[in-house]
């Protein structure tokens, strides 16, 4: 009887104090579990963004198993768990994600894009953006239409003999998916992936882009979809007059007219 009681107490200690999986830090100071995401994802973690990214891309299946274990533990013990990042609790959509609300695959490109942009976005804004992109179908549809239209415009430019580079700070995996989805019939359009030049969007990004494809900054035309990239491009040497914006809601024909009028390009 004493031996059974000993093993029962020992099992409680392992259940509530020690990590469920090596590398996961779980403590129970009150009536719940507290998790630091950076202890879970290691180098993959960029605040909520990195935890979200690692989970969504499937690059770390173990993490999904971690949280599956946590959910099972919560069901058995009736103790909730809380996830914190630098003393700030995770937003609701993170909990929804970990409970099995997995976004559609087509969201992945935009999610990773926002994560990679996190150096330029306040932490709370990043959370808000990720939540909106993940769970708002209208936002996702608008973003995907923008990508699709940009590819169509690139195809027209290429057919007229213009050299086109599709450049973004997508991860290599997301860019490969984008290329397979939209660009296979457009090759050989060179595709520049930020992972290849080890940078996010910045003046250095554009400088390395020019070097990689032997572009003259004073002669290229830059079509941007994000206004906040414009200062980086100008700092890299692209004249402001050679930068045009293509925003969601614009039409390809509007952009074509602008290219014809401003740069005398033929379509």
PDB file of C-alpha atoms in Angstrom:
ATOM      1  CA  UNK A   1       0.000   0.000   0.000  1.00  0.00           C
ATOM      2  CA  UNK A   2       2.808   2.408   0.914  1.00  0.00           C
ATOM      3  CA  UNK A   3       4.579   1.560  -2.348  1.00  0.00           C
ATOM      4  CA  UNK A   4       1.456   2.329  -4.375  1.00  0.00           C
ATOM      5  CA  UNK A   5       1.041   5.643  -2.549  1.00  0.00           C
ATOM      6  CA  UNK A   6       4.685   6.481  -3.301  1.00  0.00           C
ATOM      7  CA  UNK A   7       4.238   5.857  -7.021  1.00  0.00           C
ATOM      8  CA  UNK A   8       0.996   7.864  -7.009  1.00  0.00           C
ATOM      9  CA  UNK A   9       2.735  10.872  -5.435  1.00  0.00           C
ATOM     10  CA  UNK A  10       5.666  10.499  -7.822  1.00  0.00           C
ATOM     11  CA  UNK A  11       3.315  10.510 -10.826  1.00  0.00           C
ATOM     12  CA  UNK A  12       1.695  13.731  -9.568  1.00  0.00           C
ATOM     13  CA  UNK A  13       5.114  15.372  -9.306  1.00  0.00           C
ATOM     14  CA  UNK A  14       5.937  14.442 -12.901  1.00  0.00           C
ATOM     15  CA  UNK A  15       2.508  15.522 -14.078  1.00  0.00           C
ATOM     16  CA  UNK A  16       2.524  19.003 -12.558  1.00  0.00           C
ATOM     17  CA  UNK A  17       6.153  20.047 -12.191  1.00  0.00           C
ATOM     18  CA  UNK A  18       8.413  18.483 -14.798  1.00  0.00           C
ATOM     19  CA  UNK A  19       8.257  19.236 -18.521  1.00  0.00           C
ATOM     20  CA  UNK A  20       5.819  17.100 -20.481  1.00  0.00           C
ATOM     21  CA  UNK A  21       8.293  16.949 -23.377  1.00  0.00           C
ATOM     22  CA  UNK A  22      12.020  17.791 -23.215  1.00  0.00           C
ATOM     23  CA  UNK A  23      12.463  21.419 -24.177  1.00  0.00           C
ATOM     24  CA  UNK A  24       9.025  22.498 -22.978  1.00  0.00           C
ATOM     25  CA  UNK A  25       8.918  24.555 -19.813  1.00  0.00           C
ATOM     26  CA  UNK A  26       5.688  24.171 -17.882  1.00  0.00           C
ATOM     27  CA  UNK A  27       5.222  25.420 -14.345  1.00  0.00           C
ATOM     28  CA  UNK A  28       2.192  25.404 -12.108  1.00  0.00           C
ATOM     29  CA  UNK A  29       2.552  28.297  -9.682  1.00  0.00           C
ATOM     30  CA  UNK A  30      -1.209  28.828  -9.533  1.00  0.00           C
ATOM     31  CA  UNK A  31      -4.129  26.906 -10.976  1.00  0.00           C
ATOM     32  CA  UNK A  32      -2.831  26.564 -14.490  1.00  0.00           C
ATOM     33  CA  UNK A  33       0.086  25.977 -16.808  1.00  0.00           C
ATOM     34  CA  UNK A  34       2.283  28.805 -18.063  1.00  0.00           C
ATOM     35  CA  UNK A  35       4.324  28.423 -21.212  1.00  0.00           C
ATOM     36  CA  UNK A  36       7.023  30.628 -22.700  1.00  0.00           C
ATOM     37  CA  UNK A  37       6.870  30.194 -26.496  1.00  0.00           C
ATOM     38  CA  UNK A  38      10.590  30.860 -26.878  1.00  0.00           C
ATOM     39  CA  UNK A  39      11.248  27.697 -24.863  1.00  0.00           C
ATOM     40  CA  UNK A  40       9.222  25.743 -27.415  1.00  0.00           C
ATOM     41  CA  UNK A  41      10.334  26.950 -30.795  1.00  0.00           C
ATOM     42  CA  UNK A  42      13.937  27.936 -30.187  1.00  0.00           C
ATOM     43  CA  UNK A  43      15.443  29.577 -33.240  1.00  0.00           C
ATOM     44  CA  UNK A  44      12.104  29.476 -35.052  1.00  0.00           C
ATOM     45  CA  UNK A  45      10.485  31.853 -32.584  1.00  0.00           C
ATOM     46  CA  UNK A  46       9.768  35.523 -33.284  1.00  0.00           C
ATOM     47  CA  UNK A  47       7.313  36.292 -30.531  1.00  0.00           C
ATOM     48  CA  UNK A  48       3.872  34.952 -31.310  1.00  0.00           C
ATOM     49  CA  UNK A  49       4.789  35.156 -34.965  1.00  0.00           C
ATOM     50  CA  UNK A  50       7.527  32.537 -34.839  1.00  0.00           C
ATOM     51  CA  UNK A  51       5.495  30.127 -32.749  1.00  0.00           C
ATOM     52  CA  UNK A  52       2.631  30.621 -35.179  1.00  0.00           C
ATOM     53  CA  UNK A  53       4.936  30.185 -38.174  1.00  0.00           C
ATOM     54  CA  UNK A  54       6.498  26.959 -36.927  1.00  0.00           C
ATOM     55  CA  UNK A  55       3.080  25.509 -36.206  1.00  0.00           C
ATOM     56  CA  UNK A  56       1.488  26.609 -39.466  1.00  0.00           C
ATOM     57  CA  UNK A  57       4.272  25.563 -41.807  1.00  0.00           C
ATOM     58  CA  UNK A  58       4.404  22.094 -40.315  1.00  0.00           C
ATOM     59  CA  UNK A  59       8.175  22.436 -40.065  1.00  0.00           C
ATOM     60  CA  UNK A  60       7.985  21.318 -36.464  1.00  0.00           C
ATOM     61  CA  UNK A  61       5.417  18.569 -36.046  1.00  0.00           C
ATOM     62  CA  UNK A  62       6.665  18.031 -32.506  1.00  0.00           C
ATOM     63  CA  UNK A  63       5.218  21.374 -31.477  1.00  0.00           C
ATOM     64  CA  UNK A  64       1.770  20.261 -32.534  1.00  0.00           C
ATOM     65  CA  UNK A  65       2.301  17.163 -30.425  1.00  0.00           C
ATOM     66  CA  UNK A  66       3.398  19.363 -27.501  1.00  0.00           C
ATOM     67  CA  UNK A  67       0.145  21.265 -27.565  1.00  0.00           C
ATOM     68  CA  UNK A  68      -1.887  18.145 -28.205  1.00  0.00           C
ATOM     69  CA  UNK A  69      -0.352  16.771 -25.011  1.00  0.00           C
ATOM     70  CA  UNK A  70      -1.189  20.011 -23.204  1.00  0.00           C
ATOM     71  CA  UNK A  71      -4.802  19.892 -24.321  1.00  0.00           C
ATOM     72  CA  UNK A  72      -5.076  16.291 -23.153  1.00  0.00           C
ATOM     73  CA  UNK A  73      -3.450  17.227 -19.852  1.00  0.00           C
ATOM     74  CA  UNK A  74      -5.939  20.047 -19.395  1.00  0.00           C
ATOM     75  CA  UNK A  75      -8.845  17.692 -20.045  1.00  0.00           C
ATOM     76  CA  UNK A  76      -7.527  15.188 -17.488  1.00  0.00           C
ATOM     77  CA  UNK A  77      -6.709  17.658 -14.738  1.00  0.00           C
ATOM     78  CA  UNK A  78      -9.292  20.400 -15.452  1.00  0.00           C
ATOM     79  CA  UNK A  79      -6.497  22.965 -15.139  1.00  0.00           C
ATOM     80  CA  UNK A  80      -6.257  25.565 -17.907  1.00  0.00           C
ATOM     81  CA  UNK A  81      -2.949  26.617 -19.382  1.00  0.00           C
ATOM     82  CA  UNK A  82      -1.852  30.114 -20.316  1.00  0.00           C
ATOM     83  CA  UNK A  83       0.740  31.082 -22.923  1.00  0.00           C
ATOM     84  CA  UNK A  84       2.867  34.160 -22.358  1.00  0.00           C
ATOM     85  CA  UNK A  85       5.443  36.108 -24.339  1.00  0.00           C
ATOM     86  CA  UNK A  86       7.475  38.593 -22.260  1.00  0.00           C
ATOM     87  CA  UNK A  87       4.743  38.742 -19.617  1.00  0.00           C
ATOM     88  CA  UNK A  88       2.000  39.377 -22.169  1.00  0.00           C
ATOM     89  CA  UNK A  89      -0.573  36.668 -22.690  1.00  0.00           C
ATOM     90  CA  UNK A  90      -1.119  35.201 -26.140  1.00  0.00           C
ATOM     91  CA  UNK A  91      -4.090  36.525 -28.116  1.00  0.00           C
ATOM     92  CA  UNK A  92      -7.194  34.400 -28.422  1.00  0.00           C
ATOM     93  CA  UNK A  93      -6.434  33.204 -31.948  1.00  0.00           C
ATOM     94  CA  UNK A  94      -3.277  31.435 -30.723  1.00  0.00           C
ATOM     95  CA  UNK A  95      -5.390  29.359 -28.336  1.00  0.00           C
ATOM     96  CA  UNK A  96      -7.869  28.679 -31.131  1.00  0.00           C
ATOM     97  CA  UNK A  97      -5.027  27.532 -33.351  1.00  0.00           C
ATOM     98  CA  UNK A  98      -3.629  25.201 -30.709  1.00  0.00           C
ATOM     99  CA  UNK A  99      -7.037  23.682 -30.116  1.00  0.00           C
ATOM    100  CA  UNK A 100      -7.186  22.586 -33.731  1.00  0.00           C
ATOM    101  CA  UNK A 101      -8.485  25.625 -35.640  1.00  0.00           C
ATOM    102  CA  UNK A 102      -6.010  25.339 -38.485  1.00  0.00           C
ATOM    103  CA  UNK A 103      -6.268  27.976 -41.218  1.00  0.00           C
ATOM    104  CA  UNK A 104      -6.561  27.026 -44.851  1.00  0.00           C
ATOM    105  CA  UNK A 105      -3.266  26.383 -46.656  1.00  0.00           C
ATOM    106  CA  UNK A 106      -3.774  29.368 -48.931  1.00  0.00           C
ATOM    107  CA  UNK A 107      -3.284  31.658 -45.928  1.00  0.00           C
ATOM    108  CA  UNK A 108       0.274  30.510 -45.376  1.00  0.00           C
ATOM    109  CA  UNK A 109       2.043  32.854 -47.793  1.00  0.00           C
ATOM    110  CA  UNK A 110       0.504  35.969 -46.263  1.00  0.00           C
ATOM    111  CA  UNK A 111       0.999  34.759 -42.697  1.00  0.00           C
ATOM    112  CA  UNK A 112       4.704  34.146 -43.287  1.00  0.00           C
ATOM    113  CA  UNK A 113       4.998  37.483 -45.048  1.00  0.00           C
ATOM    114  CA  UNK A 114       3.636  39.278 -41.974  1.00  0.00           C
ATOM    115  CA  UNK A 115       5.920  37.319 -39.683  1.00  0.00           C
ATOM    116  CA  UNK A 116       8.949  38.246 -41.769  1.00  0.00           C
ATOM    117  CA  UNK A 117       7.906  41.881 -41.614  1.00  0.00           C
ATOM    118  CA  UNK A 118       7.719  41.803 -37.825  1.00  0.00           C
ATOM    119  CA  UNK A 119      10.890  43.870 -37.443  1.00  0.00           C
ATOM    120  CA  UNK A 120       8.883  46.800 -38.801  1.00  0.00           C
ATOM    121  CA  UNK A 121       5.677  46.190 -36.860  1.00  0.00           C
ATOM    122  CA  UNK A 122       4.973  46.655 -33.173  1.00  0.00           C
ATOM    123  CA  UNK A 123       4.320  43.363 -31.390  1.00  0.00           C
ATOM    124  CA  UNK A 124       0.630  44.082 -30.807  1.00  0.00           C
ATOM    125  CA  UNK A 125       0.145  45.158 -34.400  1.00  0.00           C
ATOM    126  CA  UNK A 126       1.757  41.929 -35.547  1.00  0.00           C
ATOM    127  CA  UNK A 127      -0.654  39.911 -33.429  1.00  0.00           C
ATOM    128  CA  UNK A 128      -3.577  41.885 -34.831  1.00  0.00           C
ATOM    129  CA  UNK A 129      -2.396  41.427 -38.410  1.00  0.00           C
ATOM    130  CA  UNK A 130      -1.844  37.701 -38.006  1.00  0.00           C
ATOM    131  CA  UNK A 131      -5.233  37.228 -36.394  1.00  0.00           C
ATOM    132  CA  UNK A 132      -6.978  39.172 -39.156  1.00  0.00           C
ATOM    133  CA  UNK A 133      -5.177  37.371 -41.953  1.00  0.00           C
ATOM    134  CA  UNK A 134      -5.696  33.982 -40.350  1.00  0.00           C
ATOM    135  CA  UNK A 135      -9.372  34.187 -39.528  1.00  0.00           C
ATOM    136  CA  UNK A 136     -10.815  36.876 -41.823  1.00  0.00           C
ATOM    137  CA  UNK A 137     -11.701  35.351 -45.230  1.00  0.00           C
ATOM    138  CA  UNK A 138     -12.218  38.810 -46.777  1.00  0.00           C
ATOM    139  CA  UNK A 139      -8.705  39.917 -45.838  1.00  0.00           C
ATOM    140  CA  UNK A 140      -7.239  36.716 -47.188  1.00  0.00           C
ATOM    141  CA  UNK A 141      -9.203  36.905 -50.447  1.00  0.00           C
ATOM    142  CA  UNK A 142      -8.040  40.491 -51.003  1.00  0.00           C
ATOM    143  CA  UNK A 143      -4.399  39.576 -50.412  1.00  0.00           C
ATOM    144  CA  UNK A 144      -4.529  36.548 -52.675  1.00  0.00           C
ATOM    145  CA  UNK A 145      -6.199  38.585 -55.439  1.00  0.00           C
ATOM    146  CA  UNK A 146      -3.404  41.130 -55.150  1.00  0.00           C
ATOM    147  CA  UNK A 147      -0.813  38.379 -55.602  1.00  0.00           C
ATOM    148  CA  UNK A 148      -2.705  36.883 -58.512  1.00  0.00           C
ATOM    149  CA  UNK A 149      -3.062  40.254 -60.274  1.00  0.00           C
ATOM    150  CA  UNK A 150       0.628  41.007 -59.774  1.00  0.00           C
ATOM    151  CA  UNK A 151       1.502  37.737 -61.492  1.00  0.00           C
ATOM    152  CA  UNK A 152      -0.815  38.528 -64.416  1.00  0.00           C
ATOM    153  CA  UNK A 153       0.783  41.948 -64.784  1.00  0.00           C
ATOM    154  CA  UNK A 154       4.241  40.348 -64.694  1.00  0.00           C
ATOM    155  CA  UNK A 155       3.197  37.943 -67.433  1.00  0.00           C
ATOM    156  CA  UNK A 156       2.099  40.817 -69.693  1.00  0.00           C
ATOM    157  CA  UNK A 157       5.321  42.722 -69.090  1.00  0.00           C
ATOM    158  CA  UNK A 158       7.401  39.632 -69.805  1.00  0.00           C
ATOM    159  CA  UNK A 159       5.549  38.907 -73.038  1.00  0.00           C
ATOM    160  CA  UNK A 160       6.450  42.419 -74.199  1.00  0.00           C
ATOM    161  CA  UNK A 161      10.121  41.746 -73.575  1.00  0.00           C
ATOM    162  CA  UNK A 162      10.497  43.538 -70.245  1.00  0.00           C
ATOM    163  CA  UNK A 163      12.674  41.869 -67.647  1.00  0.00           C
ATOM    164  CA  UNK A 164      10.606  41.187 -64.557  1.00  0.00           C
ATOM    165  CA  UNK A 165      11.703  40.110 -61.116  1.00  0.00           C
ATOM    166  CA  UNK A 166       9.144  38.991 -58.573  1.00  0.00           C
ATOM    167  CA  UNK A 167      10.701  39.863 -55.231  1.00  0.00           C
ATOM    168  CA  UNK A 168       9.300  39.578 -51.760  1.00  0.00           C
ATOM    169  CA  UNK A 169      10.339  38.577 -48.280  1.00  0.00           C
ATOM    170  CA  UNK A 170       8.488  35.286 -48.408  1.00  0.00           C
ATOM    171  CA  UNK A 171      10.162  32.269 -46.915  1.00  0.00           C
ATOM    172  CA  UNK A 172      11.624  29.886 -49.467  1.00  0.00           C
ATOM    173  CA  UNK A 173       8.864  27.371 -48.805  1.00  0.00           C
ATOM    174  CA  UNK A 174       6.079  29.907 -49.316  1.00  0.00           C
ATOM    175  CA  UNK A 175       7.702  31.337 -52.443  1.00  0.00           C
ATOM    176  CA  UNK A 176       8.038  27.860 -53.930  1.00  0.00           C
ATOM    177  CA  UNK A 177       4.339  27.354 -53.338  1.00  0.00           C
ATOM    178  CA  UNK A 178       3.542  30.710 -54.928  1.00  0.00           C
ATOM    179  CA  UNK A 179       5.724  29.899 -57.918  1.00  0.00           C
ATOM    180  CA  UNK A 180       4.059  26.516 -58.463  1.00  0.00           C
ATOM    181  CA  UNK A 181       0.626  28.052 -58.123  1.00  0.00           C
ATOM    182  CA  UNK A 182       1.025  31.041 -60.418  1.00  0.00           C
ATOM    183  CA  UNK A 183       4.389  31.336 -62.104  1.00  0.00           C
ATOM    184  CA  UNK A 184       5.313  28.027 -63.731  1.00  0.00           C
ATOM    185  CA  UNK A 185       4.099  29.178 -67.142  1.00  0.00           C
ATOM    186  CA  UNK A 186       5.963  32.493 -66.831  1.00  0.00           C
ATOM    187  CA  UNK A 187       9.469  31.157 -66.520  1.00  0.00           C
ATOM    188  CA  UNK A 188      12.165  32.204 -67.054  1.00  0.00           C
ATOM    189  CA  UNK A 189      11.129  35.088 -64.796  1.00  0.00           C
ATOM    190  CA  UNK A 190      13.871  35.176 -62.169  1.00  0.00           C
ATOM    191  CA  UNK A 191      12.460  34.690 -58.701  1.00  0.00           C
ATOM    192  CA  UNK A 192      14.407  36.325 -55.893  1.00  0.00           C
ATOM    193  CA  UNK A 193      13.733  34.906 -52.441  1.00  0.00           C
ATOM    194  CA  UNK A 194      14.814  36.904 -49.417  1.00  0.00           C
ATOM    195  CA  UNK A 195      16.139  33.741 -47.779  1.00  0.00           C
ATOM    196  CA  UNK A 196      18.735  33.493 -50.535  1.00  0.00           C
ATOM    197  CA  UNK A 197      20.231  36.845 -49.623  1.00  0.00           C
ATOM    198  CA  UNK A 198      19.696  36.525 -45.867  1.00  0.00           C
ATOM    199  CA  UNK A 199      17.686  39.683 -45.294  1.00  0.00           C
ATOM    200  CA  UNK A 200      14.200  41.054 -44.833  1.00  0.00           C
ATOM    201  CA  UNK A 201      12.856  44.082 -46.695  1.00  0.00           C
ATOM    202  CA  UNK A 202      15.367  46.906 -46.177  1.00  0.00           C
ATOM    203  CA  UNK A 203      17.686  49.092 -48.289  1.00  0.00           C
ATOM    204  CA  UNK A 204      20.113  46.160 -48.206  1.00  0.00           C
ATOM    205  CA  UNK A 205      17.414  43.920 -49.644  1.00  0.00           C
ATOM    206  CA  UNK A 206      17.152  46.063 -52.786  1.00  0.00           C
ATOM    207  CA  UNK A 207      20.905  46.548 -53.127  1.00  0.00           C
ATOM    208  CA  UNK A 208      21.485  42.808 -53.045  1.00  0.00           C
ATOM    209  CA  UNK A 209      18.597  42.358 -55.444  1.00  0.00           C
ATOM    210  CA  UNK A 210      20.291  44.683 -57.970  1.00  0.00           C
ATOM    211  CA  UNK A 211      23.595  42.876 -57.560  1.00  0.00           C
ATOM    212  CA  UNK A 212      22.031  39.436 -57.899  1.00  0.00           C
ATOM    213  CA  UNK A 213      20.298  40.243 -61.198  1.00  0.00           C
ATOM    214  CA  UNK A 214      22.660  42.937 -62.500  1.00  0.00           C
ATOM    215  CA  UNK A 215      20.052  45.704 -62.324  1.00  0.00           C
ATOM    216  CA  UNK A 216      20.783  49.420 -62.569  1.00  0.00           C
ATOM    217  CA  UNK A 217      18.834  51.135 -59.783  1.00  0.00           C
ATOM    218  CA  UNK A 218      18.429  54.277 -61.889  1.00  0.00           C
ATOM    219  CA  UNK A 219      16.876  52.390 -64.783  1.00  0.00           C
ATOM    220  CA  UNK A 220      14.569  49.887 -63.132  1.00  0.00           C
ATOM    221  CA  UNK A 221      10.887  50.430 -62.419  1.00  0.00           C
ATOM    222  CA  UNK A 222       9.726  49.271 -59.008  1.00  0.00           C
ATOM    223  CA  UNK A 223       6.092  48.272 -58.522  1.00  0.00           C
ATOM    224  CA  UNK A 224       5.348  48.085 -54.803  1.00  0.00           C
ATOM    225  CA  UNK A 225       2.328  46.736 -52.970  1.00  0.00           C
ATOM    226  CA  UNK A 226       3.429  48.010 -49.551  1.00  0.00           C
ATOM    227  CA  UNK A 227       3.813  51.758 -48.990  1.00  0.00           C
ATOM    228  CA  UNK A 228       6.218  51.354 -46.075  1.00  0.00           C
ATOM    229  CA  UNK A 229       8.793  49.676 -48.366  1.00  0.00           C
ATOM    230  CA  UNK A 230       9.153  52.811 -50.481  1.00  0.00           C
ATOM    231  CA  UNK A 231      11.687  54.642 -48.227  1.00  0.00           C
ATOM    232  CA  UNK A 232      13.929  51.545 -48.232  1.00  0.00           C
ATOM    233  CA  UNK A 233      13.876  51.413 -52.024  1.00  0.00           C
ATOM    234  CA  UNK A 234      14.688  55.125 -52.312  1.00  0.00           C
ATOM    235  CA  UNK A 235      17.537  54.756 -49.823  1.00  0.00           C
ATOM    236  CA  UNK A 236      18.868  51.893 -51.945  1.00  0.00           C
ATOM    237  CA  UNK A 237      19.128  54.229 -54.934  1.00  0.00           C
ATOM    238  CA  UNK A 238      15.859  53.867 -56.850  1.00  0.00           C
ATOM    239  CA  UNK A 239      14.531  57.319 -57.852  1.00  0.00           C
ATOM    240  CA  UNK A 240      11.137  58.043 -56.286  1.00  0.00           C
ATOM    241  CA  UNK A 241       9.768  58.860 -59.751  1.00  0.00           C
ATOM    242  CA  UNK A 242      10.463  55.278 -60.819  1.00  0.00           C
ATOM    243  CA  UNK A 243       8.417  53.746 -58.003  1.00  0.00           C
ATOM    244  CA  UNK A 244       4.702  53.153 -58.465  1.00  0.00           C
ATOM    245  CA  UNK A 245       2.235  51.652 -56.036  1.00  0.00           C
ATOM    246  CA  UNK A 246      -0.080  48.787 -56.840  1.00  0.00           C
ATOM    247  CA  UNK A 247      -2.619  48.492 -54.050  1.00  0.00           C
ATOM    248  CA  UNK A 248      -5.462  46.145 -53.341  1.00  0.00           C
ATOM    249  CA  UNK A 249      -8.472  47.433 -55.226  1.00  0.00           C
ATOM    250  CA  UNK A 250      -6.403  48.714 -58.134  1.00  0.00           C
ATOM    251  CA  UNK A 251      -6.915  47.058 -61.470  1.00  0.00           C
ATOM    252  CA  UNK A 252      -4.234  45.734 -63.761  1.00  0.00           C
ATOM    253  CA  UNK A 253      -5.449  48.113 -66.470  1.00  0.00           C
ATOM    254  CA  UNK A 254      -4.942  51.096 -64.121  1.00  0.00           C
ATOM    255  CA  UNK A 255      -1.350  50.036 -63.539  1.00  0.00           C
ATOM    256  CA  UNK A 256      -0.824  49.450 -67.252  1.00  0.00           C
ATOM    257  CA  UNK A 257      -2.071  52.962 -68.043  1.00  0.00           C
ATOM    258  CA  UNK A 258       0.311  54.404 -65.465  1.00  0.00           C
ATOM    259  CA  UNK A 259       3.240  52.459 -66.914  1.00  0.00           C
ATOM    260  CA  UNK A 260       2.350  53.629 -70.426  1.00  0.00           C
ATOM    261  CA  UNK A 261       1.946  57.261 -69.397  1.00  0.00           C
ATOM    262  CA  UNK A 262       4.886  57.563 -67.033  1.00  0.00           C
ATOM    263  CA  UNK A 263       7.401  55.217 -68.650  1.00  0.00           C
ATOM    264  CA  UNK A 264       6.072  54.796 -72.210  1.00  0.00           C
ATOM    265  CA  UNK A 265       5.944  51.033 -71.849  1.00  0.00           C
ATOM    266  CA  UNK A 266       4.167  49.055 -74.546  1.00  0.00           C
ATOM    267  CA  UNK A 267       1.538  46.420 -73.780  1.00  0.00           C
TER     268      UNK A 267
END
